[in-house]
Amino acid sequence: MTTSSPLHVAVLGGGILGASTAAHLARAGASVTLVTAGALADGASGRSIAWLNSSGDRSSAYHYLRLIALDRYRTWSARHPESSSYLRFDGALKWGSADESFAQTFAFERAGGYDAIWLDRDDVAAIAPDVDPDAVADEGAIFNPGEGWVNLPDLIAALVDEAVANGARLIEHAGDARVDVQDGAAVGVVLGDGTRIAADRVVLATGGSVPAHLAALDVVVPDATPTAFVLITEPADVEVRTVLNTPRVAVRPMPDGRLVLDADWAEKSIVVGDDGAITVPDASVEGLLEEASKVLAGNPKLTAQRVAAGLKPIPGDGEPVVGRVPSIDGLYTLFTHSGATLGLILGELLAEEIATDTPSPVLAPFTLDRFSGEQQRDEVGTGAWAPVR
């Protein structure tokens, strides 16, 4: 950026998407204010399974976006050797239940050139010694060597440190902050105490709260966001390196030997009260611990340390919503599932789009205005919104 007065951008949201956008904007020379309602990473980014992947059947545009997202993580790893404690590419293993087959998934991944290896049960121990082979499906499993995991709070801290070193301002514990819109244009943000911060551009990246923030501005985004939780264990007695996606539990290691667990069936057991209070049944906690023990070598006894529950951001059609909000000048948004995988690349591409005032061709399929056409297709019965896990 070459102007004598740098563009001032306010970024609302202290998760991976907000932190990445702020860091990339500051790197590009923008004046950045990063605002978060509470502490950094205290939302969805702090309770993510954070599996880095482009596994399974996806649209070509979304698959490409995820592939370059993985590339950016490898670049980050090469430039930040210290990240080896919180960013790993030790592969991921997945298998189906007794009544489903992953053969078609494997064929799809291989046909697209995605790195996938089929493992018979007898081969599992040699590739993933942290897995109990007896837990693997009779047909075998898919091992994706290029996949991995990231501990998002550590990455967010590193990104924000970089942003601040490049002149960004961080405002934590801002309360119920919102976009300040005057005469159809975003002119800054309003903090929970009423303080106004002026800005030339505003980025809304508040995770599962994005649809509500936009609705307050008369902007509708299709939303499939559920209430979800992850279970974080005490340090396990077995060293786990592989990300596991199994019929009854997903398992991801943490830097200090703890494990992060989740599962669709457990998510569905959550009770949300009339006052919004979230209750996770004890049976679901114990069930996750038992299921995780079954898939790990030696079947170690696992103990829960804490449960982290809240909104899990998922757009209505399962794919990211990124870029300009067409009806409000100067406002941009980021709303997506798989924020862990996409965090670095979406922050980079959106920051470039804002700094250069040039739309990103890579992000073109994921803009908010796509939904007007999607709605028309649904009305004639040729399309449907369905969340993608």
mmCIF file with all atom_site columns, N, CA and C in Angstrom, residues 196-259:
data_model
loop_
_atom_site.group_PDB
_atom_site.id
_atom_site.type_symbol
_atom_site.label_atom_id
_atom_site.label_alt_id
_atom_site.label_comp_id
_atom_site.label_asym_id
_atom_site.label_entity_id
_atom_site.label_seq_id
_atom_site.pdbx_PDB_ins_code
_atom_site.Cartn_x
_atom_site.Cartn_y
_atom_site.Cartn_z
_atom_site.occupancy
_atom_site.B_iso_or_equiv
_atom_site.pdbx_formal_charge
_atom_site.auth_seq_id
_atom_site.auth_comp_id
_atom_site.auth_asym_id
_atom_site.auth_atom_id
_atom_site.pdbx_PDB_model_num
ATOM 1   N N  . ARG A 1 196 ? -17.208 4.339   20.051 1.00 0.00 ? 196 ARG A N  1
ATOM 2   C CA . ARG A 1 196 ? -17.161 4.160   18.603 1.00 0.00 ? 196 ARG A CA 1
ATOM 3   C C  . ARG A 1 196 ? -15.722 4.242   18.109 1.00 0.00 ? 196 ARG A C  1
ATOM 4   N N  . ILE A 1 197 ? -15.374 3.314   17.232 1.00 0.00 ? 197 ILE A N  1
ATOM 5   C CA . ILE A 1 197 ? -14.056 3.314   16.599 1.00 0.00 ? 197 ILE A CA 1
ATOM 6   C C  . ILE A 1 197 ? -14.269 3.429   15.100 1.00 0.00 ? 197 ILE A C  1
ATOM 7   N N  . ALA A 1 198 ? -13.815 4.531   14.538 1.00 0.00 ? 198 ALA A N  1
ATOM 8   C CA . ALA A 1 198 ? -14.017 4.765   13.111 1.00 0.00 ? 198 ALA A CA 1
ATOM 9   C C  . ALA A 1 198 ? -13.066 3.900   12.289 1.00 0.00 ? 198 ALA A C  1
ATOM 10  N N  . ALA A 1 199 ? -13.511 3.510   11.101 1.00 0.00 ? 199 ALA A N  1
ATOM 11  C CA . ALA A 1 199 ? -12.685 2.715   10.199 1.00 0.00 ? 199 ALA A CA 1
ATOM 12  C C  . ALA A 1 199 ? -13.160 2.930   8.772  1.00 0.00 ? 199 ALA A C  1
ATOM 13  N N  . ASP A 1 200 ? -12.252 2.723   7.827  1.00 0.00 ? 200 ASP A N  1
ATOM 14  C CA . ASP A 1 200 ? -12.601 2.813   6.405  1.00 0.00 ? 200 ASP A CA 1
ATOM 15  C C  . ASP A 1 200 ? -13.289 1.551   5.915  1.00 0.00 ? 200 ASP A C  1
ATOM 16  N N  . ARG A 1 201 ? -12.910 0.416   6.483  1.00 0.00 ? 201 ARG A N  1
ATOM 17  C CA . ARG A 1 201 ? -13.504 -0.877  6.143  1.00 0.00 ? 201 ARG A CA 1
ATOM 18  C C  . ARG A 1 201 ? -13.707 -1.655  7.432  1.00 0.00 ? 201 ARG A C  1
ATOM 19  N N  . VAL A 1 202 ? -14.689 -2.555  7.422  1.00 0.00 ? 202 VAL A N  1
ATOM 20  C CA . VAL A 1 202 ? -14.958 -3.395  8.585  1.00 0.00 ? 202 VAL A CA 1
ATOM 21  C C  . VAL A 1 202 ? -15.072 -4.844  8.123  1.00 0.00 ? 202 VAL A C  1
ATOM 22  N N  . VAL A 1 203 ? -14.445 -5.741  8.868  1.00 0.00 ? 203 VAL A N  1
ATOM 23  C CA . VAL A 1 203 ? -14.544 -7.174  8.608  1.00 0.00 ? 203 VAL A CA 1
ATOM 24  C C  . VAL A 1 203 ? -15.288 -7.808  9.775  1.00 0.00 ? 203 VAL A C  1
ATOM 25  N N  . LEU A 1 204 ? -16.372 -8.517  9.464  1.00 0.00 ? 204 LEU A N  1
ATOM 26  C CA . LEU A 1 204 ? -17.173 -9.206  10.468 1.00 0.00 ? 204 LEU A CA 1
ATOM 27  C C  . LEU A 1 204 ? -16.797 -10.683 10.451 1.00 0.00 ? 204 LEU A C  1
ATOM 28  N N  . ALA A 1 205 ? -16.147 -11.147 11.528 1.00 0.00 ? 205 ALA A N  1
ATOM 29  C CA . ALA A 1 205 ? -15.671 -12.532 11.603 1.00 0.00 ? 205 ALA A CA 1
ATOM 30  C C  . ALA A 1 205 ? -15.932 -13.090 12.993 1.00 0.00 ? 205 ALA A C  1
ATOM 31  N N  . THR A 1 206 ? -17.209 -13.084 13.378 1.00 0.00 ? 206 THR A N  1
ATOM 32  C CA . THR A 1 206 ? -17.594 -13.453 14.742 1.00 0.00 ? 206 THR A CA 1
ATOM 33  C C  . THR A 1 206 ? -18.152 -14.874 14.829 1.00 0.00 ? 206 THR A C  1
ATOM 34  N N  . GLY A 1 207 ? -17.690 -15.753 13.936 1.00 0.00 ? 207 GLY A N  1
ATOM 35  C CA . GLY A 1 207 ? -18.059 -17.164 14.018 1.00 0.00 ? 207 GLY A CA 1
ATOM 36  C C  . GLY A 1 207 ? -19.543 -17.406 13.884 1.00 0.00 ? 207 GLY A C  1
ATOM 37  N N  . GLY A 1 208 ? -20.096 -18.207 14.804 1.00 0.00 ? 208 GLY A N  1
ATOM 38  C CA . GLY A 1 208 ? -21.513 -18.549 14.740 1.00 0.00 ? 208 GLY A CA 1
ATOM 39  C C  . GLY A 1 208 ? -22.442 -17.381 14.973 1.00 0.00 ? 208 GLY A C  1
ATOM 40  N N  . SER A 1 209 ? -21.918 -16.238 15.417 1.00 0.00 ? 209 SER A N  1
ATOM 41  C CA . SER A 1 209 ? -22.753 -15.052 15.615 1.00 0.00 ? 209 SER A CA 1
ATOM 42  C C  . SER A 1 209 ? -22.891 -14.197 14.360 1.00 0.00 ? 209 SER A C  1
ATOM 43  N N  . VAL A 1 210 ? -22.149 -14.535 13.297 1.00 0.00 ? 210 VAL A N  1
ATOM 44  C CA . VAL A 1 210 ? -22.224 -13.734 12.071 1.00 0.00 ? 210 VAL A CA 1
ATOM 45  C C  . VAL A 1 210 ? -23.656 -13.599 11.561 1.00 0.00 ? 210 VAL A C  1
ATOM 46  N N  . PRO A 1 211 ? -24.438 -14.685 11.442 1.00 0.00 ? 211 PRO A N  1
ATOM 47  C CA . PRO A 1 211 ? -25.807 -14.524 10.930 1.00 0.00 ? 211 PRO A CA 1
ATOM 48  C C  . PRO A 1 211 ? -26.641 -13.540 11.746 1.00 0.00 ? 211 PRO A C  1
ATOM 49  N N  . ALA A 1 212 ? -26.503 -13.560 13.078 1.00 0.00 ? 212 ALA A N  1
ATOM 50  C CA . ALA A 1 212 ? -27.266 -12.632 13.917 1.00 0.00 ? 212 ALA A CA 1
ATOM 51  C C  . ALA A 1 212 ? -26.777 -11.207 13.733 1.00 0.00 ? 212 ALA A C  1
ATOM 52  N N  . HIS A 1 213 ? -25.448 -11.012 13.636 1.00 0.00 ? 213 HIS A N  1
ATOM 53  C CA . HIS A 1 213 ? -24.919 -9.666  13.407 1.00 0.00 ? 213 HIS A CA 1
ATOM 54  C C  . HIS A 1 213 ? -25.408 -9.112  12.070 1.00 0.00 ? 213 HIS A C  1
ATOM 55  N N  . LEU A 1 214 ? -25.421 -9.965  11.044 1.00 0.00 ? 214 LEU A N  1
ATOM 56  C CA . LEU A 1 214 ? -25.892 -9.511  9.742  1.00 0.00 ? 214 LEU A CA 1
ATOM 57  C C  . LEU A 1 214 ? -27.402 -9.281  9.750  1.00 0.00 ? 214 LEU A C  1
ATOM 58  N N  . ALA A 1 215 ? -28.142 -10.131 10.438 1.00 0.00 ? 215 ALA A N  1
ATOM 59  C CA . ALA A 1 215 ? -29.591 -9.959  10.504 1.00 0.00 ? 215 ALA A CA 1
ATOM 60  C C  . ALA A 1 215 ? -29.954 -8.614  11.120 1.00 0.00 ? 215 ALA A C  1
ATOM 61  N N  . ALA A 1 216 ? -29.152 -8.171  12.099 1.00 0.00 ? 216 ALA A N  1
ATOM 62  C CA . ALA A 1 216 ? -29.394 -6.861  12.712 1.00 0.00 ? 216 ALA A CA 1
ATOM 63  C C  . ALA A 1 216 ? -29.198 -5.728  11.719 1.00 0.00 ? 216 ALA A C  1
ATOM 64  N N  . LEU A 1 217 ? -28.502 -6.021  10.615 1.00 0.00 ? 217 LEU A N  1
ATOM 65  C CA . LEU A 1 217 ? -28.272 -5.035  9.555  1.00 0.00 ? 217 LEU A CA 1
ATOM 66  C C  . LEU A 1 217 ? -29.160 -5.320  8.347  1.00 0.00 ? 217 LEU A C  1
ATOM 67  N N  . ASP A 1 218 ? -30.193 -6.165  8.557  1.00 0.00 ? 218 ASP A N  1
ATOM 68  C CA . ASP A 1 218 ? -31.144 -6.538  7.502  1.00 0.00 ? 218 ASP A CA 1
ATOM 69  C C  . ASP A 1 218 ? -30.466 -7.294  6.360  1.00 0.00 ? 218 ASP A C  1
ATOM 70  N N  . VAL A 1 219 ? -29.456 -8.070  6.702  1.00 0.00 ? 219 VAL A N  1
ATOM 71  C CA . VAL A 1 219 ? -28.788 -8.928  5.728  1.00 0.00 ? 219 VAL A CA 1
ATOM 72  C C  . VAL A 1 219 ? -28.986 -10.373 6.165  1.00 0.00 ? 219 VAL A C  1
ATOM 73  N N  . VAL A 1 220 ? -29.456 -11.214 5.261  1.00 0.00 ? 220 VAL A N  1
ATOM 74  C CA . VAL A 1 220 ? -29.753 -12.607 5.591  1.00 0.00 ? 220 VAL A CA 1
ATOM 75  C C  . VAL A 1 220 ? -28.701 -13.514 4.963  1.00 0.00 ? 220 VAL A C  1
ATOM 76  N N  . VAL A 1 221 ? -28.142 -14.395 5.782  1.00 0.00 ? 221 VAL A N  1
ATOM 77  C CA . VAL A 1 221 ? -27.250 -15.436 5.270  1.00 0.00 ? 221 VAL A CA 1
ATOM 78  C C  . VAL A 1 221 ? -27.815 -16.774 5.727  1.00 0.00 ? 221 VAL A C  1
ATOM 79  N N  . PRO A 1 222 ? -28.010 -17.722 4.804  1.00 0.00 ? 222 PRO A N  1
ATOM 80  C CA . PRO A 1 222 ? -28.503 -19.041 5.210  1.00 0.00 ? 222 PRO A CA 1
ATOM 81  C C  . PRO A 1 222 ? -27.580 -19.661 6.256  1.00 0.00 ? 222 PRO A C  1
ATOM 82  N N  . ASP A 1 223 ? -28.179 -20.209 7.301  1.00 0.00 ? 223 ASP A N  1
ATOM 83  C CA . ASP A 1 223 ? -27.414 -20.603 8.483  1.00 0.00 ? 223 ASP A CA 1
ATOM 84  C C  . ASP A 1 223 ? -27.805 -22.002 8.925  1.00 0.00 ? 223 ASP A C  1
ATOM 85  N N  . ALA A 1 224 ? -26.810 -22.868 9.090  1.00 0.00 ? 224 ALA A N  1
ATOM 86  C CA . ALA A 1 224 ? -27.040 -24.212 9.616  1.00 0.00 ? 224 ALA A CA 1
ATOM 87  C C  . ALA A 1 224 ? -26.220 -24.440 10.879 1.00 0.00 ? 224 ALA A C  1
ATOM 88  N N  . THR A 1 225 ? -25.919 -23.374 11.597 1.00 0.00 ? 225 THR A N  1
ATOM 89  C CA . THR A 1 225 ? -25.058 -23.440 12.776 1.00 0.00 ? 225 THR A CA 1
ATOM 90  C C  . THR A 1 225 ? -25.732 -24.193 13.917 1.00 0.00 ? 225 THR A C  1
ATOM 91  N N  . PRO A 1 226 ? -25.136 -25.302 14.380 1.00 0.00 ? 226 PRO A N  1
ATOM 92  C CA . PRO A 1 226 ? -25.683 -26.002 15.545 1.00 0.00 ? 226 PRO A CA 1
ATOM 93  C C  . PRO A 1 226 ? -24.951 -25.607 16.822 1.00 0.00 ? 226 PRO A C  1
ATOM 94  N N  . THR A 1 227 ? -25.502 -26.018 17.940 1.00 0.00 ? 227 THR A N  1
ATOM 95  C CA . THR A 1 227 ? -24.755 -25.987 19.190 1.00 0.00 ? 227 THR A CA 1
ATOM 96  C C  . THR A 1 227 ? -23.948 -27.276 19.278 1.00 0.00 ? 227 THR A C  1
ATOM 97  N N  . ALA A 1 228 ? -22.688 -27.164 19.624 1.00 0.00 ? 228 ALA A N  1
ATOM 98  C CA . ALA A 1 228 ? -21.799 -28.324 19.627 1.00 0.00 ? 228 ALA A CA 1
ATOM 99  C C  . ALA A 1 228 ? -20.863 -28.251 20.829 1.00 0.00 ? 228 ALA A C  1
ATOM 100 N N  . PHE A 1 229 ? -20.116 -29.328 21.030 1.00 0.00 ? 229 PHE A N  1
ATOM 101 C CA . PHE A 1 229 ? -19.115 -29.298 22.092 1.00 0.00 ? 229 PHE A CA 1
ATOM 102 C C  . PHE A 1 229 ? -17.966 -30.224 21.745 1.00 0.00 ? 229 PHE A C  1
ATOM 103 N N  . VAL A 1 230 ? -16.830 -29.930 22.328 1.00 0.00 ? 230 VAL A N  1
ATOM 104 C CA . VAL A 1 230 ? -15.715 -30.867 22.322 1.00 0.00 ? 230 VAL A CA 1
ATOM 105 C C  . VAL A 1 230 ? -15.373 -31.194 23.762 1.00 0.00 ? 230 VAL A C  1
ATOM 106 N N  . LEU A 1 231 ? -14.801 -32.373 23.929 1.00 0.00 ? 231 LEU A N  1
ATOM 107 C CA . LEU A 1 231 ? -14.341 -32.816 25.241 1.00 0.00 ? 231 LEU A CA 1
ATOM 108 C C  . LEU A 1 231 ? -12.815 -32.819 25.232 1.00 0.00 ? 231 LEU A C  1
ATOM 109 N N  . ILE A 1 232 ? -12.216 -32.175 26.195 1.00 0.00 ? 232 ILE A N  1
ATOM 110 C CA . ILE A 1 232 ? -10.758 -32.148 26.329 1.00 0.00 ? 232 ILE A CA 1
ATOM 111 C C  . ILE A 1 232 ? -10.371 -33.021 27.513 1.00 0.00 ? 232 ILE A C  1
ATOM 112 N N  . THR A 1 233 ? -9.490  -33.983 27.263 1.00 0.00 ? 233 THR A N  1
ATOM 113 C CA . THR A 1 233 ? -9.113  -34.936 28.294 1.00 0.00 ? 233 THR A CA 1
ATOM 114 C C  . THR A 1 233 ? -7.892  -34.453 29.081 1.00 0.00 ? 233 THR A C  1
ATOM 115 N N  . GLU A 1 234 ? -7.635  -35.122 30.154 1.00 0.00 ? 234 GLU A N  1
ATOM 116 C CA . GLU A 1 234 ? -6.337  -35.008 30.819 1.00 0.00 ? 234 GLU A CA 1
ATOM 117 C C  . GLU A 1 234 ? -5.292  -35.666 29.913 1.00 0.00 ? 234 GLU A C  1
ATOM 118 N N  . PRO A 1 235 ? -3.996  -35.382 30.097 1.00 0.00 ? 235 PRO A N  1
ATOM 119 C CA . PRO A 1 235 ? -2.975  -36.035 29.270 1.00 0.00 ? 235 PRO A CA 1
ATOM 120 C C  . PRO A 1 235 ? -3.145  -37.550 29.267 1.00 0.00 ? 235 PRO A C  1
ATOM 121 N N  . ALA A 1 236 ? -3.063  -38.128 28.069 1.00 0.00 ? 236 ALA A N  1
ATOM 122 C CA . ALA A 1 236 ? -3.278  -39.565 27.916 1.00 0.00 ? 236 ALA A CA 1
ATOM 123 C C  . ALA A 1 236 ? -1.987  -40.341 28.134 1.00 0.00 ? 236 ALA A C  1
ATOM 124 N N  . ASP A 1 237 ? -2.138  -41.635 28.476 1.00 0.00 ? 237 ASP A N  1
ATOM 125 C CA . ASP A 1 237 ? -0.983  -42.497 28.709 1.00 0.00 ? 237 ASP A CA 1
ATOM 126 C C  . ASP A 1 237 ? -0.375  -43.023 27.415 1.00 0.00 ? 237 ASP A C  1
ATOM 127 N N  . VAL A 1 238 ? -1.008  -42.759 26.292 1.00 0.00 ? 238 VAL A N  1
ATOM 128 C CA . VAL A 1 238 ? -0.487  -43.178 24.998 1.00 0.00 ? 238 VAL A CA 1
ATOM 129 C C  . VAL A 1 238 ? -0.169  -41.939 24.175 1.00 0.00 ? 238 VAL A C  1
ATOM 130 N N  . GLU A 1 239 ? 0.931   -41.957 23.435 1.00 0.00 ? 239 GLU A N  1
ATOM 131 C CA . GLU A 1 239 ? 1.257   -40.829 22.567 1.00 0.00 ? 239 GLU A CA 1
ATOM 132 C C  . GLU A 1 239 ? 0.427   -40.918 21.298 1.00 0.00 ? 239 GLU A C  1
ATOM 133 N N  . VAL A 1 240 ? -0.433  -39.950 21.092 1.00 0.00 ? 240 VAL A N  1
ATOM 134 C CA . VAL A 1 240 ? -1.299  -39.927 19.922 1.00 0.00 ? 240 VAL A CA 1
ATOM 135 C C  . VAL A 1 240 ? -0.763  -38.890 18.940 1.00 0.00 ? 240 VAL A C  1
ATOM 136 N N  . ARG A 1 241 ? -0.529  -39.302 17.701 1.00 0.00 ? 241 ARG A N  1
ATOM 137 C CA . ARG A 1 241 ? -0.038  -38.396 16.671 1.00 0.00 ? 241 ARG A CA 1
ATOM 138 C C  . ARG A 1 241 ? -1.025  -38.264 15.518 1.00 0.00 ? 241 ARG A C  1
ATOM 139 N N  . THR A 1 242 ? -1.800  -39.314 15.274 1.00 0.00 ? 242 THR A N  1
ATOM 140 C CA . THR A 1 242 ? -2.689  -39.368 14.126 1.00 0.00 ? 242 THR A CA 1
ATOM 141 C C  . THR A 1 242 ? -4.056  -38.784 14.461 1.00 0.00 ? 242 THR A C  1
ATOM 142 N N  . VAL A 1 243 ? -4.610  -37.972 13.577 1.00 0.00 ? 243 VAL A N  1
ATOM 143 C CA . VAL A 1 243 ? -6.003  -37.542 13.723 1.00 0.00 ? 243 VAL A CA 1
ATOM 144 C C  . VAL A 1 243 ? -6.885  -38.721 13.344 1.00 0.00 ? 243 VAL A C  1
ATOM 145 N N  . LEU A 1 244 ? -7.872  -39.006 14.172 1.00 0.00 ? 244 LEU A N  1
ATOM 146 C CA . LEU A 1 244 ? -8.751  -40.149 13.923 1.00 0.00 ? 244 LEU A CA 1
ATOM 147 C C  . LEU A 1 244 ? -10.177 -39.671 13.697 1.00 0.00 ? 244 LEU A C  1
ATOM 148 N N  . ASN A 1 245 ? -10.780 -40.155 12.629 1.00 0.00 ? 245 ASN A N  1
ATOM 149 C CA . ASN A 1 245 ? -12.193 -39.905 12.363 1.00 0.00 ? 245 ASN A CA 1
ATOM 150 C C  . ASN A 1 245 ? -12.865 -41.260 12.205 1.00 0.00 ? 245 ASN A C  1
ATOM 151 N N  . THR A 1 246 ? -13.542 -41.678 13.261 1.00 0.00 ? 246 THR A N  1
ATOM 152 C CA . THR A 1 246 ? -14.114 -43.017 13.332 1.00 0.00 ? 246 THR A CA 1
ATOM 153 C C  . THR A 1 246 ? -15.632 -42.901 13.478 1.00 0.00 ? 246 THR A C  1
ATOM 154 N N  . PRO A 1 247 ? -16.358 -43.990 13.325 1.00 0.00 ? 247 PRO A N  1
ATOM 155 C CA . PRO A 1 247 ? -17.825 -43.889 13.380 1.00 0.00 ? 247 PRO A CA 1
ATOM 156 C C  . PRO A 1 247 ? -18.381 -43.303 14.669 1.00 0.00 ? 247 PRO A C  1
ATOM 157 N N  . ARG A 1 248 ? -17.666 -43.485 15.787 1.00 0.00 ? 248 ARG A N  1
ATOM 158 C CA . ARG A 1 248 ? -18.224 -43.066 17.065 1.00 0.00 ? 248 ARG A CA 1
ATOM 159 C C  . ARG A 1 248 ? -17.455 -41.949 17.758 1.00 0.00 ? 248 ARG A C  1
ATOM 160 N N  . VAL A 1 249 ? -16.276 -41.600 17.245 1.00 0.00 ? 249 VAL A N  1
ATOM 161 C CA . VAL A 1 249 ? -15.520 -40.532 17.901 1.00 0.00 ? 249 VAL A CA 1
ATOM 162 C C  . VAL A 1 249 ? -14.455 -40.006 16.954 1.00 0.00 ? 249 VAL A C  1
ATOM 163 N N  . ALA A 1 250 ? -14.192 -38.705 17.050 1.00 0.00 ? 250 ALA A N  1
ATOM 164 C CA . ALA A 1 250 ? -13.039 -38.089 16.394 1.00 0.00 ? 250 ALA A CA 1
ATOM 165 C C  . ALA A 1 250 ? -12.043 -37.718 17.481 1.00 0.00 ? 250 ALA A C  1
ATOM 166 N N  . VAL A 1 251 ? -10.761 -37.937 17.193 1.00 0.00 ? 251 VAL A N  1
ATOM 167 C CA . VAL A 1 251 ? -9.714  -37.724 18.184 1.00 0.00 ? 251 VAL A CA 1
ATOM 168 C C  . VAL A 1 251 ? -8.608  -36.875 17.561 1.00 0.00 ? 251 VAL A C  1
ATOM 169 N N  . ARG A 1 252 ? -8.201  -35.847 18.312 1.00 0.00 ? 252 ARG A N  1
ATOM 170 C CA . ARG A 1 252 ? -7.077  -35.018 17.862 1.00 0.00 ? 252 ARG A CA 1
ATOM 171 C C  . ARG A 1 252 ? -6.144  -34.732 19.035 1.00 0.00 ? 252 ARG A C  1
ATOM 172 N N  . PRO A 1 253 ? -4.831  -34.944 18.834 1.00 0.00 ? 253 PRO A N  1
ATOM 173 C CA . PRO A 1 253 ? -3.903  -34.650 19.930 1.00 0.00 ? 253 PRO A CA 1
ATOM 174 C C  . PRO A 1 253 ? -3.738  -33.157 20.155 1.00 0.00 ? 253 PRO A C  1
ATOM 175 N N  . MET A 1 254 ? -3.294  -32.819 21.357 1.00 0.00 ? 254 MET A N  1
ATOM 176 C CA . MET A 1 254 ? -2.924  -31.456 21.710 1.00 0.00 ? 254 MET A CA 1
ATOM 177 C C  . MET A 1 254 ? -1.428  -31.421 22.035 1.00 0.00 ? 254 MET A C  1
ATOM 178 N N  . PRO A 1 255 ? -0.813  -30.250 22.048 1.00 0.00 ? 255 PRO A N  1
ATOM 179 C CA . PRO A 1 255 ? 0.638   -30.176 22.253 1.00 0.00 ? 255 PRO A CA 1
ATOM 180 C C  . PRO A 1 255 ? 1.128   -30.786 23.559 1.00 0.00 ? 255 PRO A C  1
ATOM 181 N N  . ASP A 1 256 ? 0.291   -30.788 24.592 1.00 0.00 ? 256 ASP A N  1
ATOM 182 C CA . ASP A 1 256 ? 0.736   -31.236 25.916 1.00 0.00 ? 256 ASP A CA 1
ATOM 183 C C  . ASP A 1 256 ? 0.293   -32.651 26.266 1.00 0.00 ? 256 ASP A C  1
ATOM 184 N N  . GLY A 1 257 ? -0.169  -33.424 25.270 1.00 0.00 ? 257 GLY A N  1
ATOM 185 C CA . GLY A 1 257 ? -0.571  -34.799 25.524 1.00 0.00 ? 257 GLY A CA 1
ATOM 186 C C  . GLY A 1 257 ? -2.041  -34.980 25.812 1.00 0.00 ? 257 GLY A C  1
ATOM 187 N N  . ARG A 1 258 ? -2.774  -33.886 25.972 1.00 0.00 ? 258 ARG A N  1
ATOM 188 C CA . ARG A 1 258 ? -4.231  -34.002 26.098 1.00 0.00 ? 258 ARG A CA 1
ATOM 189 C C  . ARG A 1 258 ? -4.834  -34.348 24.735 1.00 0.00 ? 258 ARG A C  1
ATOM 190 N N  . LEU A 1 259 ? -6.093  -34.729 24.744 1.00 0.00 ? 259 LEU A N  1
ATOM 191 C CA . LEU A 1 259 ? -6.795  -35.071 23.513 1.00 0.00 ? 259 LEU A CA 1
ATOM 192 C C  . LEU A 1 259 ? -8.067  -34.248 23.410 1.00 0.00 ? 259 LEU A C  1
#
